[in-house]
Amino acid sequence: MLKPEINELLTRTGPGTPMGAMFRQYWIPAMLAEELPENDSPPVRLKLLSERLIAFRDSEGRYGLIDEFCAHRGASLWFGRNEQSGLRCAYHGWKYDVTGQCVEVPSEPDNNNFCANVKLTAYPLVRIGDVLWTYLGDPAKQPPLPEFEFALVPPEQTYTSKRWQESNWLQAFEGGIDSSHVTFLHSGGLKSDPLFKGAKGNEYNMNDLKPFFEVAEADGGLFVGARRNAEDGQYYWRITPWVMPCFTMVPPRGDHPMHGHFWIPIDDHNCWAYSFDYHPVRALTEAERQAMKDGHGVHSANIPGTYRPQANKDNDYLMDREAQRAGETYSGIKGIAMQDASLQESMGPIVDRSKERLVSADTGIIKARQRLRKAVLALRDEGVVPPGVDPAHHRVRSAAVVLPRESSFIEACQDALTASPGVPQSTV
Amino acid sequence: MTAFMRPVLLNSCAMAATEEEARYRIDVPIKGRQGARVVALDEVANGILRRVARQGWNAARFLELASRGAAAVVLRDLDGVLSSLGEQLETADVVVMIATADGDEHAASAIGAACTARGIMTAGLILDAGGGVGGAGTALRPHARVLMVTSDENDVSEVLLALRA
Ligand code: FES
Ligand SMILES: [Fe+2]
């Protein structure tokens, strides 16, 4: 359980909130690159950390992320014309460049410098991999660009999707490090999902339903290890890294691509679940890429042209009681992404953590909340830069390994848990 | 028509999971945990235990080892009262062990094994000052449902608070 005031502290991310200030220390995914596919493509409305923004790509291919509303009389620039290196408001024709600078006020005489003094709030928008990243903090403190491996491998080795989740970011994120639900909620998928099935590790998963857990601190966050019995008195370990504030990875299965998530606050009641898959040393196959697009693995099948899952709260997530009864799915919901999302959304937009009854298997979550709280307060009270800002903290990987009983995973897996270009993942 | 295209519950989730509906959730006070035992496995851990015990707790009992490496584990509470491991476990529902790298390995595995035999949940918190998990960590590993290696002694109260100890 968490005291109500701590729950508030960790869940509110709008401007002026302590957690909002913390999120504004990091480069975070703002959108997928595919949302701005070409120069002068239609502008995209988006909300991030409770700020309404508009993203566009100008005639020279520069990306811009600016205040959604025109400085003149507040019309949405979503209706604007993206033309000749700027976004022009459809109402009276004021035009802005990617830095938010107003470059033309048609009603004013030529060469008048009125517009020089008009500038909308703007944030950087930078493409790395399939993601456009932004930094919503103080420009003077902008950290180096992110170095997550999934975004740095060659394009043919990686795939990223996103889905809208109708819950606060924290409960979505907590699912990402909550290894104890996998045995139940996702049990169906190990046998059938094209992006999981067939791995030797799956047998250990299914043969031992009561894993032991080990939680270890990392410079940028945590490693949560789930341990099951393997043959010859050895242990099968699945190790999940968390990089603060909201990057998690799922331990790999066999030679399947590795996957993970970013949990990004839209506002306090909604978040984006970015889901990526990549293979460190080989291209994704056509079949794998297709499976991802079809919503298998950690991805979701979205309503075409949107990032809202087809199974969503308006249709009860397409609950299938027959599949539930037959054991094809544990909860009756198809696909691991929506299995998670359905339950997390059912908790309410912001779950009341003062009502929980936690058990020792929840220690990873307890520790993560504690690290978040400490970092938020250290930033607020002493200006301490939180863990996870330094790109060195981004170079982590998940791992699935079999170790002798006496090994400590954190000591035995130093290399396995470090992202190294060209080195295959450690997986069973 | 396939099941995939058939919403079957008339969209009740959309209504049930709103913020407004939260006020209709049944709200009964949650009874604190009655059976938490917190056991320190070495001198440094004893110090932490005493500091943590001073904060207000539900029914948690804070215990030290009466002697190191003893064949039968005897525990001493903060008032100096001795009890056997068996007595303490009779009414326990979770046992949280605290140790540094120097923790008593023998006690760690004896307590862990006794809890396993009785089906009592265990957690081990290893305070790591850079010296690794040590013998106590290794001894706890087979028994502690969760083992946390941490450099921050506040984690002890953090975990106990979350468990409503
Ligand atoms: S069993 Fe975990 S929320 Fe119900
Ligand atoms: Fe999940």
Coordinates of C-alpha atoms in Angstrom, one line a residue, chain A residues 1-3 12 210-217 227 235 237 269 301 310 313-322 334 345-349 351 353-361 363 366-367 370 373-374 405-409 411, chain B residues 3-19 25-31 33 94 116 121-123 125 131-133 138 140-152 154-155 158-159 161-164:
Chain A
M1 CA 0.0 0.0 0.0
L2 CA 1.0 3.6 -0.5
K3 CA -0.1 6.6 1.4
R12 CA 0.5 13.5 -11.4
K210 CA 5.7 -20.3 -8.0
P211 CA 8.8 -18.3 -9.0
F212 CA 11.1 -16.7 -6.5
F213 CA 12.1 -13.1 -7.0
E214 CA 15.2 -11.1 -6.5
V215 CA 15.4 -7.4 -6.8
A216 CA 18.7 -5.5 -7.3
E217 CA 19.4 -1.9 -7.8
R227 CA 13.7 -17.6 -10.7
Y235 CA 17.7 -22.2 -11.8
W237 CA 16.2 -16.8 -14.4
H269 CA -5.8 9.4 -16.8
A301 CA -4.2 -4.9 -33.0
Q310 CA -9.6 -2.8 -31.4
K313 CA -13.1 -0.6 -22.8
D314 CA -16.0 0.4 -25.1
N315 CA -16.4 -3.2 -26.2
D316 CA -15.4 -4.9 -23.0
Y317 CA -12.1 -5.8 -24.7
L318 CA -14.0 -8.4 -26.8
M319 CA -14.2 -10.7 -23.8
D320 CA -14.5 -14.3 -24.8
R321 CA -15.8 -16.5 -22.0
E322 CA -15.5 -19.6 -24.1
K334 CA -6.8 -12.0 -26.5
E345 CA -7.8 0.0 -16.9
S346 CA -10.3 -1.8 -14.8
M347 CA -8.5 -0.6 -11.7
G348 CA -9.8 2.9 -12.5
P349 CA -8.0 5.8 -14.1
V351 CA -5.8 3.2 -8.8
R353 CA -2.9 2.4 -3.8
S354 CA -3.9 3.0 -0.2
K355 CA -6.3 0.1 -0.6
E356 CA -3.8 -2.5 -1.7
R357 CA -2.8 -5.6 0.1
L358 CA 0.7 -6.3 -1.1
V359 CA 2.6 -9.5 -0.6
S360 CA 6.3 -10.1 -0.6
A361 CA 6.2 -11.1 -4.3
T363 CA 8.7 -6.3 -3.7
I366 CA 7.5 -1.6 -3.7
K367 CA 11.1 -0.8 -4.5
Q370 CA 10.4 4.0 -3.5
R373 CA 9.7 8.8 -4.8
K374 CA 13.2 9.4 -3.7
R405 CA 22.0 -22.5 -7.7
E406 CA 24.7 -20.6 -5.9
S407 CA 25.0 -17.9 -8.5
S408 CA 23.7 -14.4 -7.8
F409 CA 22.1 -13.3 -11.1
E411 CA 26.9 -10.9 -10.5
Chain B
A3 CA -16.5 -14.0 -31.4
F4 CA -13.9 -11.4 -32.3
M5 CA -16.5 -9.1 -33.7
R6 CA -19.1 -9.6 -30.9
P7 CA -19.0 -7.3 -27.9
V8 CA -20.8 -9.4 -25.4
L9 CA -21.2 -7.3 -22.3
L10 CA -22.8 -4.2 -23.6
N11 CA -19.8 -2.1 -23.0
S12 CA -20.0 -2.1 -19.2
C13 CA -16.2 -1.7 -18.8
A14 CA -16.4 1.8 -20.2
M15 CA -18.8 2.8 -17.5
A16 CA -17.4 0.7 -14.6
A17 CA -13.9 1.9 -14.8
T18 CA -14.5 5.7 -14.6
E19 CA -13.3 8.0 -11.9
R25 CA -16.4 0.9 -4.6
I26 CA -17.0 -0.8 -1.3
D27 CA -14.8 0.8 1.2
V28 CA -14.1 -1.1 4.3
P29 CA -11.1 -0.4 6.5
I30 CA -8.3 -2.9 5.8
K31 CA -7.1 -4.7 8.8
R33 CA -1.3 -7.7 9.1
V94 CA 5.2 -13.3 6.9
T116 CA 8.9 -23.2 3.9
M121 CA 5.8 -16.2 3.2
T122 CA 9.4 -15.0 3.5
A123 CA 11.3 -12.0 2.3
L125 CA 16.5 -7.8 2.6
G131 CA 30.4 -6.3 -0.3
G132 CA 27.9 -8.4 -2.2
V133 CA 25.1 -10.5 -0.8
T138 CA 23.2 -17.4 -0.5
L140 CA 18.4 -17.3 2.1
R141 CA 18.2 -17.7 -1.6
P142 CA 16.5 -21.1 -1.7
H143 CA 14.0 -20.1 0.9
A144 CA 13.1 -16.4 0.6
R145 CA 10.3 -15.9 -1.9
V146 CA 11.9 -12.6 -2.5
L147 CA 15.4 -11.4 -1.9
M148 CA 16.2 -7.7 -2.2
V149 CA 19.7 -6.4 -2.3
T150 CA 19.8 -2.8 -1.4
S151 CA 22.1 -0.1 -0.3
D152 CA 19.3 1.8 1.5
N154 CA 14.9 2.7 4.4
D155 CA 13.8 -0.1 2.2
E158 CA 9.3 0.7 3.0
V159 CA 8.6 -3.1 2.6
L161 CA 4.8 -0.5 5.4
A162 CA 3.7 -2.0 2.0
L163 CA 3.0 -5.3 3.7
R164 CA 1.0 -3.5 6.5

